[in-house]
Structure formats: C-alpha cells, structure tokens
Amino acid sequence: MKISTKILVLLPVFIAFFSCDKALEEDPQNKLKPETVQDYDELLNYGYPTTRDYGTEVPLDFYVEMMTDDQDLSYFNQDANEYAIHPFSFEITHEHSSMMRGYDQAWKNFYEAIYYANVIVENIDGAEGGTAAKNYLKGEAMVLRAFSFFKLINLYAKPYDPGTAASDPGVPLKLDPIVQASSYTRNSVQEIYDQIDSDLTEGTRLMEENDQRVQSKYKLTPVAANLLASRVALYKKDYESVIEFATKVTGENSQIFDISGTTMEEAQTGWGYGQGTHYLSPDNDNVLFVYGSNEYYTYAYLPGALGVSDDFMNTFEPGDLRLYYFSYVKGPQGRIYFKNRPFPNRTGEPVRGFRVEEAYLNRAEAYAESGMLREALDDINYIRRFKFDAQFDEEDGNYYRYSVSDYSGKEEVIDIVREERRRELFGEFHRWYDLRRYGMPEIRHQYNDETYILPAGDPRYILQIPQVELDFNPSMEKNPR
C-alpha cells in the first residue's frame, strides 16, 4: 500500500477526534498505520501548521494582525470591509463563521498539527529504518508540537506571568493520538509552557545529535528550533535563555536580507513589486523556515480594504528602505503592503517564516531588559545597516546607527528595540503577540465616523474558546468577556 493511501486511512481518526460530535466518543479500531521512517516523514507533513482544510483553505490567525495598531481600513472596497470590520473592531466571534468559513480556525488547525506530531512521537520508534533517522524525525515532531501549543496558548490564554501561570487557564494538553470518550478540560498556562520547554529541549537535542542536514526551507531544522526556543524564552521573560538560544542561531547563520543597495528613488518606483516580492523568499539565506500556504482570505481584501496605519508609517526614518518594501501609497485605496509576497505571482499573499533577523531582535530585547544596552544597540544596528539606503547622507544625522550615549537609560533603549522589532517584522504575525506581552496597551481604530477602542488590558486580548468546543466540553472554562 502506498504511503498516500495510508495517510488517507489515518484521516478518519483525526476527523473523529476533532469533529466535536458523537464521533469523538468512538475509538476507531483497526486503522492502518505507516510502517517505515519514510512513511512517517511524509505523514509529519500534516504536523506543519497550515491553512489546509482537506482541499480548501481557511485562515490560521491572520485576524489578530488586523486587530493591531499596524492596520487600517481603507474606504475603497465596502464589500470587503463588511468582513474586515469584525476583527478591525475587535469583535471576533464564531457567529461570523458563515461569512468566510470562520475567522478563527487556529484552534482546529493547530490541534490537527498536534495530532499528527503525536502520531510520530508515539510510533516512530517501532518503524522500519535507521536509528538516527527515527530520532531526528521524533525530534522534529516534538518541536512542531511545541510550536503548535505555543501558538494556541498565546491565542486563547493570558500572557505568561510566572506569578499566576500555575493557576491561569490555558488550553487542553493532548500528548497522545488516542481518542478519549471523556470531555477535555484546560490545563494551566504553566503546564502548557512546561510541555513546550520539554518538547523543545528534547526535540532540539534529538535533531542536533542526529542531524540529517535537511536542505528544504519547508522543514524545521535545528537552527530554526533554536530560534523558536529564543522566542518562547522571550515570551516568558527568561532573558538569559533568550540570549543563549539566539546566539546559537546567529552562530550558525548571521545573514541579514540586504536591501541597502537600493536607492530611495528606486524603491519608490514600480509600486514596490520588485522589492517586496522576495523579502520572505525561501531562496534568501536569512530565511530559516517557511510554513503555511497563502491564505487567500487573509488579504483578499487588498488592495480594497486593509492598509497600513499612520501610526506605523510614522515610525520610519528618512533613508529606511523598508517603508517602500512594505507598502506604497495610491490614492483612495489606502496604503497597500507587499512584503509578504513570497513568490512573484500576485500581490497580497503572505507566507509565514522564521528569519535570522528575529534572532537578533529577540537577543537585543533580552540584552536591553538585562541592562546590557550597548549589546542591545549593537544587534539593532547590525540589522539596520542592511535596511537603509547606503547612499543616504550620514552627515545630516538621519542614518541607521543608534548610540547608547543618545539615550538616558534602559527604558528608552527598550523602546528603541521594540520599535525596530515592529518595523522589521511587520506583517509577519508578531505584532499582536508582542502587544500582549508588552502589557496589552489600548488600541484605537478609526473607520468612517466610528472609533473602535480596545481598552488596555481588555479581555479581548485573549480569544474566546471556539463555541463548538465549549458546547461539546461543558466543563471547559470560557474566557471572560
């Protein structure tokens, strides 16, 4: 039997597990499983988060990007705005699902990825094949499982707080592929993060000790795993570990995507097509890992609905070419950005990725929070060196370098680092999560004559558990509203 057939046979197991109806109570029997390492390697492709929904595409978590202070709605496409207005006005609910197959598919899709990772972790040791290949694949599955839990806990639970994490409700912790008749409850935030840390530690070790020298940017590598570990540590405010993991990344790959050879005049022509197309290309040396498919619902609004906010645009300095790589301005349609177009086909199609720049940004923030201000600005300046017009006049004072002597102390440097992070990672689905860990500040959106406000610390910074899950699991605690 070919592996494709075996995978299809396994799909009903997943559907039964996640359909949230009576099928959840049934334990499927006599299901065929993969046999070789190659079989399991192909099956693990389903463990990578994607917008897949068995032949169609649904959003992962793009809607949280629409809720940030980086976004604005234009006045051009009123039909598109009927859909976009819900997340833009901070009103994400599952009652909107009939409009566009559900804004919030993250719960389903990330638990799907966890299911397949669990299948590999549970069964790979008994597969036919070499020990090194099996160990590497198990490590890859564990890191993928950690990534999915990390996304879930930062969508549906409070930001990590060491003082309350043990009692804060998180998400269900499911570590085996066995269907249970009983309903699921929420584990604590601390339990989820403990599992994330455990999976990352053991998974990365297995990958490093059994490195298969994977060349594909669509597969996790030990370097990408260390970048994820630095991000997790940053969210936990474990700054020593952030520095450790980020330094492992930069020790293996210090490449920054260089746009400094483009002049400002060149960048402002051609609507940014040539520049923005390749910012996240898998061909770039600085790109470590890409995942997910192009979410056509995500930016189907462009160029009609979503644009870049004035608040974000005003953070750019003269000479910073990223402004023109990320957006252009065209009349009533508003500002339209192209940074996330991974391939030169059509505009407005984002792809998710891990880049070396994030390692420097994570480490810079950890340095700044630890009072190592010079080191923090060194990392920031290293990135900025490749993002400004190399012919820009340094003498006029508007150039890329920051100096510790220009700032009065730690808090100002932290602000500098955070603003640089905002600019460099724009549109890559970091901003919402960053705002959460910054203390959940107030966000204001303006559209037509309406002002929409997300107050500081508002419960809507935590997404509601999908209603279908709450209906099936009455013991599962809802998030407050």
PDB file of C-alpha atoms in Angstrom, residues 101-347:
ATOM      1  CA  ARG A 101     -15.697  29.880   6.805  1.00  0.00           C
ATOM      2  CA  GLY A 102     -14.838  31.185  10.223  1.00  0.00           C
ATOM      3  CA  TYR A 103     -12.293  33.786  11.160  1.00  0.00           C
ATOM      4  CA  ASP A 104     -10.887  31.602  13.876  1.00  0.00           C
ATOM      5  CA  GLN A 105      -9.632  28.292  12.561  1.00  0.00           C
ATOM      6  CA  ALA A 106      -6.463  28.306  14.647  1.00  0.00           C
ATOM      7  CA  TRP A 107      -7.829  26.005  17.360  1.00  0.00           C
ATOM      8  CA  LYS A 108      -8.780  23.338  14.852  1.00  0.00           C
ATOM      9  CA  ASN A 109      -5.697  23.643  12.675  1.00  0.00           C
ATOM     10  CA  PHE A 110      -3.110  23.708  15.448  1.00  0.00           C
ATOM     11  CA  TYR A 111      -4.705  20.758  17.228  1.00  0.00           C
ATOM     12  CA  GLU A 112      -4.697  18.944  13.911  1.00  0.00           C
ATOM     13  CA  ALA A 113      -0.952  19.566  13.675  1.00  0.00           C
ATOM     14  CA  ILE A 114      -0.526  18.342  17.264  1.00  0.00           C
ATOM     15  CA  TYR A 115      -2.413  15.162  16.464  1.00  0.00           C
ATOM     16  CA  TYR A 116      -0.016  14.211  13.684  1.00  0.00           C
ATOM     17  CA  ALA A 117       3.017  15.144  15.764  1.00  0.00           C
ATOM     18  CA  ASN A 118       1.663  12.861  18.494  1.00  0.00           C
ATOM     19  CA  VAL A 119       1.320  10.006  15.996  1.00  0.00           C
ATOM     20  CA  ILE A 120       5.011  10.285  15.103  1.00  0.00           C
ATOM     21  CA  VAL A 121       6.254  10.657  18.691  1.00  0.00           C
ATOM     22  CA  GLU A 122       4.154   7.683  19.799  1.00  0.00           C
ATOM     23  CA  ASN A 123       5.014   5.296  16.959  1.00  0.00           C
ATOM     24  CA  ILE A 124       8.290   6.204  15.261  1.00  0.00           C
ATOM     25  CA  ASP A 125      10.495   4.033  17.480  1.00  0.00           C
ATOM     26  CA  GLY A 126       8.843   0.925  16.049  1.00  0.00           C
ATOM     27  CA  ALA A 127       9.187   1.984  12.422  1.00  0.00           C
ATOM     28  CA  GLU A 128      11.464   0.322   9.905  1.00  0.00           C
ATOM     29  CA  GLY A 129      14.599   2.363   9.315  1.00  0.00           C
ATOM     30  CA  GLY A 130      17.814   3.691  10.784  1.00  0.00           C
ATOM     31  CA  THR A 131      18.016   4.856  14.387  1.00  0.00           C
ATOM     32  CA  ALA A 132      19.416   8.286  13.517  1.00  0.00           C
ATOM     33  CA  ALA A 133      16.642   8.997  11.037  1.00  0.00           C
ATOM     34  CA  LYS A 134      13.979   7.897  13.529  1.00  0.00           C
ATOM     35  CA  ASN A 135      15.443  10.013  16.320  1.00  0.00           C
ATOM     36  CA  TYR A 136      15.652  13.069  14.088  1.00  0.00           C
ATOM     37  CA  LEU A 137      12.048  12.659  12.991  1.00  0.00           C
ATOM     38  CA  LYS A 138      10.889  12.277  16.583  1.00  0.00           C
ATOM     39  CA  GLY A 139      12.748  15.469  17.468  1.00  0.00           C
ATOM     40  CA  GLU A 140      11.184  17.309  14.544  1.00  0.00           C
ATOM     41  CA  ALA A 141       7.721  16.166  15.647  1.00  0.00           C
ATOM     42  CA  MET A 142       8.353  17.317  19.220  1.00  0.00           C
ATOM     43  CA  VAL A 143       9.466  20.768  18.081  1.00  0.00           C
ATOM     44  CA  LEU A 144       6.411  21.035  15.836  1.00  0.00           C
ATOM     45  CA  ARG A 145       4.179  20.043  18.732  1.00  0.00           C
ATOM     46  CA  ALA A 146       5.830  22.704  20.885  1.00  0.00           C
ATOM     47  CA  PHE A 147       5.217  25.304  18.182  1.00  0.00           C
ATOM     48  CA  SER A 148       1.520  24.482  17.894  1.00  0.00           C
ATOM     49  CA  PHE A 149       0.995  24.568  21.656  1.00  0.00           C
ATOM     50  CA  PHE A 150       2.908  27.857  21.772  1.00  0.00           C
ATOM     51  CA  LYS A 151       0.567  29.410  19.236  1.00  0.00           C
ATOM     52  CA  LEU A 152      -2.534  28.069  20.986  1.00  0.00           C
ATOM     53  CA  ILE A 153      -1.525  29.263  24.443  1.00  0.00           C
ATOM     54  CA  ASN A 154      -0.823  32.752  23.107  1.00  0.00           C
ATOM     55  CA  LEU A 155      -4.162  32.980  21.338  1.00  0.00           C
ATOM     56  CA  TYR A 156      -6.522  31.521  23.936  1.00  0.00           C
ATOM     57  CA  ALA A 157      -4.889  32.235  27.303  1.00  0.00           C
ATOM     58  CA  LYS A 158      -3.328  35.059  29.273  1.00  0.00           C
ATOM     59  CA  PRO A 159       0.248  36.085  28.524  1.00  0.00           C
ATOM     60  CA  TYR A 160       2.775  34.163  30.595  1.00  0.00           C
ATOM     61  CA  ASP A 161       3.138  35.541  34.124  1.00  0.00           C
ATOM     62  CA  PRO A 162       5.309  33.451  36.461  1.00  0.00           C
ATOM     63  CA  GLY A 163       3.250  34.634  39.412  1.00  0.00           C
ATOM     64  CA  THR A 164      -0.082  33.375  38.060  1.00  0.00           C
ATOM     65  CA  ALA A 165       0.762  30.872  35.306  1.00  0.00           C
ATOM     66  CA  ALA A 166       0.121  27.875  37.555  1.00  0.00           C
ATOM     67  CA  SER A 167      -3.499  28.947  38.063  1.00  0.00           C
ATOM     68  CA  ASP A 168      -4.267  30.728  34.773  1.00  0.00           C
ATOM     69  CA  PRO A 169      -6.375  28.504  32.482  1.00  0.00           C
ATOM     70  CA  GLY A 170      -4.519  27.522  29.339  1.00  0.00           C
ATOM     71  CA  VAL A 171      -5.585  25.017  26.685  1.00  0.00           C
ATOM     72  CA  PRO A 172      -6.087  21.231  26.750  1.00  0.00           C
ATOM     73  CA  LEU A 173      -2.810  19.304  26.808  1.00  0.00           C
ATOM     74  CA  LYS A 174      -3.159  16.377  24.425  1.00  0.00           C
ATOM     75  CA  LEU A 175       0.005  14.265  24.089  1.00  0.00           C
ATOM     76  CA  ASP A 176      -1.195  11.034  22.519  1.00  0.00           C
ATOM     77  CA  PRO A 177      -3.208  10.195  19.391  1.00  0.00           C
ATOM     78  CA  ILE A 178      -5.771   8.116  21.262  1.00  0.00           C
ATOM     79  CA  VAL A 179      -9.391   9.246  21.144  1.00  0.00           C
ATOM     80  CA  GLN A 180     -10.963   9.625  24.568  1.00  0.00           C
ATOM     81  CA  ALA A 181     -14.652   9.358  25.354  1.00  0.00           C
ATOM     82  CA  SER A 182     -14.364  11.850  28.189  1.00  0.00           C
ATOM     83  CA  SER A 183     -14.500  15.578  27.586  1.00  0.00           C
ATOM     84  CA  TYR A 184     -11.423  17.767  27.718  1.00  0.00           C
ATOM     85  CA  THR A 185     -10.553  20.466  30.218  1.00  0.00           C
ATOM     86  CA  ARG A 186      -7.996  23.247  30.139  1.00  0.00           C
ATOM     87  CA  ASN A 187      -4.556  22.707  31.592  1.00  0.00           C
ATOM     88  CA  SER A 188      -2.834  25.654  33.215  1.00  0.00           C
ATOM     89  CA  VAL A 189      -0.639  28.091  31.326  1.00  0.00           C
ATOM     90  CA  GLN A 190       2.327  26.795  33.325  1.00  0.00           C
ATOM     91  CA  GLU A 191       1.630  23.183  32.355  1.00  0.00           C
ATOM     92  CA  ILE A 192       1.492  24.105  28.687  1.00  0.00           C
ATOM     93  CA  TYR A 193       4.729  26.082  28.843  1.00  0.00           C
ATOM     94  CA  ASP A 194       6.418  23.266  30.761  1.00  0.00           C
ATOM     95  CA  GLN A 195       5.466  20.908  27.941  1.00  0.00           C
ATOM     96  CA  ILE A 196       6.648  23.393  25.324  1.00  0.00           C
ATOM     97  CA  ASP A 197      10.010  23.701  27.069  1.00  0.00           C
ATOM     98  CA  SER A 198      10.300  19.932  27.440  1.00  0.00           C
ATOM     99  CA  ASP A 199       9.484  19.299  23.788  1.00  0.00           C
ATOM    100  CA  LEU A 200      11.863  21.996  22.588  1.00  0.00           C
ATOM    101  CA  THR A 201      14.720  20.770  24.766  1.00  0.00           C
ATOM    102  CA  GLU A 202      14.398  17.097  23.877  1.00  0.00           C
ATOM    103  CA  GLY A 203      13.315  17.686  20.291  1.00  0.00           C
ATOM    104  CA  THR A 204      16.188  20.038  19.507  1.00  0.00           C
ATOM    105  CA  ARG A 205      18.659  17.646  21.146  1.00  0.00           C
ATOM    106  CA  LEU A 206      17.439  14.758  19.014  1.00  0.00           C
ATOM    107  CA  MET A 207      17.664  16.864  15.869  1.00  0.00           C
ATOM    108  CA  GLU A 208      21.149  18.167  16.657  1.00  0.00           C
ATOM    109  CA  GLU A 209      22.558  14.770  17.635  1.00  0.00           C
ATOM    110  CA  ASN A 210      21.065  13.052  14.591  1.00  0.00           C
ATOM    111  CA  ASP A 211      21.234  15.904  12.105  1.00  0.00           C
ATOM    112  CA  GLN A 212      20.044  14.828   8.664  1.00  0.00           C
ATOM    113  CA  ARG A 213      21.223  18.073   7.037  1.00  0.00           C
ATOM    114  CA  VAL A 214      17.787  18.873   5.715  1.00  0.00           C
ATOM    115  CA  GLN A 215      18.040  21.406   2.894  1.00  0.00           C
ATOM    116  CA  SER A 216      14.375  22.299   2.437  1.00  0.00           C
ATOM    117  CA  LYS A 217      13.197  25.595   3.913  1.00  0.00           C
ATOM    118  CA  TYR A 218       9.781  23.982   4.333  1.00  0.00           C
ATOM    119  CA  LYS A 219      11.089  21.655   7.037  1.00  0.00           C
ATOM    120  CA  LEU A 220      12.260  22.537  10.523  1.00  0.00           C
ATOM    121  CA  THR A 221      15.983  22.368  11.228  1.00  0.00           C
ATOM    122  CA  PRO A 222      17.956  22.556  14.493  1.00  0.00           C
ATOM    123  CA  VAL A 223      18.709  26.228  13.769  1.00  0.00           C
ATOM    124  CA  ALA A 224      15.016  27.027  13.318  1.00  0.00           C
ATOM    125  CA  ALA A 225      14.255  25.093  16.513  1.00  0.00           C
ATOM    126  CA  ASN A 226      16.703  27.274  18.436  1.00  0.00           C
ATOM    127  CA  LEU A 227      15.069  30.395  17.029  1.00  0.00           C
ATOM    128  CA  LEU A 228      11.708  29.140  18.273  1.00  0.00           C
ATOM    129  CA  ALA A 229      13.263  28.431  21.674  1.00  0.00           C
ATOM    130  CA  SER A 230      14.535  32.017  21.837  1.00  0.00           C
ATOM    131  CA  ARG A 231      11.033  33.307  21.065  1.00  0.00           C
ATOM    132  CA  VAL A 232       9.436  31.124  23.733  1.00  0.00           C
ATOM    133  CA  ALA A 233      12.004  32.287  26.288  1.00  0.00           C
ATOM    134  CA  LEU A 234      11.337  35.916  25.333  1.00  0.00           C
ATOM    135  CA  TYR A 235       7.616  35.480  25.964  1.00  0.00           C
ATOM    136  CA  LYS A 236       8.483  34.026  29.382  1.00  0.00           C
ATOM    137  CA  LYS A 237      10.910  36.887  30.115  1.00  0.00           C
ATOM    138  CA  ASP A 238      13.702  34.341  30.568  1.00  0.00           C
ATOM    139  CA  TYR A 239      16.283  36.692  29.122  1.00  0.00           C
ATOM    140  CA  GLU A 240      19.343  34.583  29.850  1.00  0.00           C
ATOM    141  CA  SER A 241      17.869  31.747  27.803  1.00  0.00           C
ATOM    142  CA  VAL A 242      16.853  34.140  25.020  1.00  0.00           C
ATOM    143  CA  ILE A 243      20.466  35.223  24.660  1.00  0.00           C
ATOM    144  CA  GLU A 244      21.684  31.615  24.746  1.00  0.00           C
ATOM    145  CA  PHE A 245      19.330  30.332  22.053  1.00  0.00           C
ATOM    146  CA  ALA A 246      19.528  33.400  19.814  1.00  0.00           C
ATOM    147  CA  THR A 247      23.323  33.256  19.916  1.00  0.00           C
ATOM    148  CA  LYS A 248      23.169  29.645  18.745  1.00  0.00           C
ATOM    149  CA  VAL A 249      21.174  30.837  15.755  1.00  0.00           C
ATOM    150  CA  THR A 250      23.474  33.715  14.839  1.00  0.00           C
ATOM    151  CA  GLY A 251      26.482  31.451  15.332  1.00  0.00           C
ATOM    152  CA  GLU A 252      25.122  29.210  12.586  1.00  0.00           C
ATOM    153  CA  ASN A 253      23.678  31.906  10.347  1.00  0.00           C
ATOM    154  CA  SER A 254      24.251  35.658  10.609  1.00  0.00           C
ATOM    155  CA  GLN A 255      22.778  36.564   7.222  1.00  0.00           C
ATOM    156  CA  ILE A 256      20.521  39.626   7.034  1.00  0.00           C
ATOM    157  CA  PHE A 257      18.395  40.353   3.981  1.00  0.00           C
ATOM    158  CA  ASP A 258      20.283  43.231   2.392  1.00  0.00           C
ATOM    159  CA  ILE A 259      18.255  45.940   0.678  1.00  0.00           C
ATOM    160  CA  SER A 260      20.801  48.722   1.217  1.00  0.00           C
ATOM    161  CA  GLY A 261      21.945  48.598  -2.398  1.00  0.00           C
ATOM    162  CA  THR A 262      18.599  50.003  -3.498  1.00  0.00           C
ATOM    163  CA  THR A 263      18.336  53.772  -3.516  1.00  0.00           C
ATOM    164  CA  MET A 264      15.305  55.542  -2.129  1.00  0.00           C
ATOM    165  CA  GLU A 265      14.438  56.708  -5.640  1.00  0.00           C
ATOM    166  CA  GLU A 266      14.478  53.140  -6.956  1.00  0.00           C
ATOM    167  CA  ALA A 267      12.483  51.848  -4.006  1.00  0.00           C
ATOM    168  CA  GLN A 268       9.715  54.381  -4.586  1.00  0.00           C
ATOM    169  CA  THR A 269       9.178  53.335  -8.212  1.00  0.00           C
ATOM    170  CA  GLY A 270       7.292  50.351  -9.523  1.00  0.00           C
ATOM    171  CA  TRP A 271       4.874  50.229  -6.575  1.00  0.00           C
ATOM    172  CA  GLY A 272       7.357  48.096  -4.628  1.00  0.00           C
ATOM    173  CA  TYR A 273       6.760  44.987  -6.736  1.00  0.00           C
ATOM    174  CA  GLY A 274      10.391  44.105  -7.329  1.00  0.00           C
ATOM    175  CA  GLN A 275      11.460  44.691  -3.755  1.00  0.00           C
ATOM    176  CA  GLY A 276       8.622  43.319  -1.692  1.00  0.00           C
ATOM    177  CA  THR A 277       8.269  40.164  -3.737  1.00  0.00           C
ATOM    178  CA  HIS A 278      11.334  38.496  -2.302  1.00  0.00           C
ATOM    179  CA  TYR A 279      11.546  39.743   1.270  1.00  0.00           C
ATOM    180  CA  LEU A 280      10.485  36.342   2.642  1.00  0.00           C
ATOM    181  CA  SER A 281      11.582  34.149  -0.235  1.00  0.00           C
ATOM    182  CA  PRO A 282      12.826  30.677   0.762  1.00  0.00           C
ATOM    183  CA  ASP A 283      15.756  31.387  -1.550  1.00  0.00           C
ATOM    184  CA  ASN A 284      17.078  34.035   0.840  1.00  0.00           C
ATOM    185  CA  ASP A 285      19.968  32.923   3.052  1.00  0.00           C
ATOM    186  CA  ASN A 286      18.439  34.650   6.077  1.00  0.00           C
ATOM    187  CA  VAL A 287      15.176  32.688   5.827  1.00  0.00           C
ATOM    188  CA  LEU A 288      15.408  29.588   8.021  1.00  0.00           C
ATOM    189  CA  PHE A 289      11.955  28.079   7.681  1.00  0.00           C
ATOM    190  CA  VAL A 290       8.662  28.862   5.951  1.00  0.00           C
ATOM    191  CA  TYR A 291       5.315  27.271   6.617  1.00  0.00           C
ATOM    192  CA  GLY A 292       1.656  27.637   5.773  1.00  0.00           C
ATOM    193  CA  SER A 293       0.063  28.255   2.431  1.00  0.00           C
ATOM    194  CA  ASN A 294      -1.064  31.562   1.035  1.00  0.00           C
ATOM    195  CA  GLU A 295      -4.268  32.443   2.864  1.00  0.00           C
ATOM    196  CA  TYR A 296      -6.407  33.914   0.138  1.00  0.00           C
ATOM    197  CA  TYR A 297      -8.995  35.010   2.671  1.00  0.00           C
ATOM    198  CA  THR A 298      -6.292  36.780   4.610  1.00  0.00           C
ATOM    199  CA  TYR A 299      -5.529  39.506   2.137  1.00  0.00           C
ATOM    200  CA  ALA A 300      -8.283  39.011  -0.395  1.00  0.00           C
ATOM    201  CA  TYR A 301      -9.277  42.452   0.847  1.00  0.00           C
ATOM    202  CA  LEU A 302      -6.192  44.004  -0.667  1.00  0.00           C
ATOM    203  CA  PRO A 303      -5.999  46.394  -2.345  1.00  0.00           C
ATOM    204  CA  GLY A 304      -9.506  47.251  -1.316  1.00  0.00           C
ATOM    205  CA  ALA A 305      -9.713  47.050   2.449  1.00  0.00           C
ATOM    206  CA  LEU A 306      -6.603  46.647   4.557  1.00  0.00           C
ATOM    207  CA  GLY A 307      -3.892  49.246   4.636  1.00  0.00           C
ATOM    208  CA  VAL A 308      -1.016  50.375   6.799  1.00  0.00           C
ATOM    209  CA  SER A 309      -1.821  52.681   9.690  1.00  0.00           C
ATOM    210  CA  ASP A 310      -0.433  56.192  10.019  1.00  0.00           C
ATOM    211  CA  ASP A 311       0.814  55.199  13.450  1.00  0.00           C
ATOM    212  CA  PHE A 312       3.033  52.549  11.883  1.00  0.00           C
ATOM    213  CA  MET A 313       4.104  54.633   8.886  1.00  0.00           C
ATOM    214  CA  ASN A 314       5.255  57.419  11.177  1.00  0.00           C
ATOM    215  CA  THR A 315       7.831  55.164  12.839  1.00  0.00           C
ATOM    216  CA  PHE A 316      10.070  55.150   9.748  1.00  0.00           C
ATOM    217  CA  GLU A 317      13.078  57.443   9.448  1.00  0.00           C
ATOM    218  CA  PRO A 318      14.434  59.046   6.289  1.00  0.00           C
ATOM    219  CA  GLY A 319      16.597  56.571   4.425  1.00  0.00           C
ATOM    220  CA  ASP A 320      14.836  53.472   5.763  1.00  0.00           C
ATOM    221  CA  LEU A 321      14.053  51.438   2.656  1.00  0.00           C
ATOM    222  CA  ARG A 322      11.727  49.039   4.435  1.00  0.00           C
ATOM    223  CA  LEU A 323       8.969  51.612   4.141  1.00  0.00           C
ATOM    224  CA  TYR A 324       8.927  51.089   0.380  1.00  0.00           C
ATOM    225  CA  TYR A 325       9.375  47.350   0.559  1.00  0.00           C
ATOM    226  CA  PHE A 326       6.352  47.029   2.804  1.00  0.00           C
ATOM    227  CA  SER A 327       3.935  49.478   1.243  1.00  0.00           C
ATOM    228  CA  TYR A 328       3.114  52.048  -1.307  1.00  0.00           C
ATOM    229  CA  VAL A 329       0.525  54.807  -1.340  1.00  0.00           C
ATOM    230  CA  LYS A 330      -2.061  55.028  -4.103  1.00  0.00           C
ATOM    231  CA  GLY A 331      -4.935  57.411  -3.732  1.00  0.00           C
ATOM    232  CA  PRO A 332      -8.234  56.335  -2.153  1.00  0.00           C
ATOM    233  CA  GLN A 333      -7.232  52.685  -1.931  1.00  0.00           C
ATOM    234  CA  GLY A 334      -5.021  53.456   1.018  1.00  0.00           C
ATOM    235  CA  ARG A 335      -1.606  52.059   1.732  1.00  0.00           C
ATOM    236  CA  ILE A 336      -1.096  48.577   0.429  1.00  0.00           C
ATOM    237  CA  TYR A 337       1.773  46.395   1.503  1.00  0.00           C
ATOM    238  CA  PHE A 338       3.541  43.654  -0.381  1.00  0.00           C
ATOM    239  CA  LYS A 339       6.274  42.469   1.948  1.00  0.00           C
ATOM    240  CA  ASN A 340       4.801  39.012   2.436  1.00  0.00           C
ATOM    241  CA  ARG A 341       4.500  38.098  -1.220  1.00  0.00           C
ATOM    242  CA  PRO A 342       6.824  35.105  -1.253  1.00  0.00           C
ATOM    243  CA  PHE A 343       6.734  34.439  -4.979  1.00  0.00           C
ATOM    244  CA  PRO A 344       6.388  36.742  -7.991  1.00  0.00           C
ATOM    245  CA  ASN A 345       2.831  35.816  -8.858  1.00  0.00           C
ATOM    246  CA  ARG A 346       0.185  38.051  -7.316  1.00  0.00           C
ATOM    247  CA  THR A 347       0.115  40.647  -4.590  1.00  0.00           C
TER     248      THR A 347
END
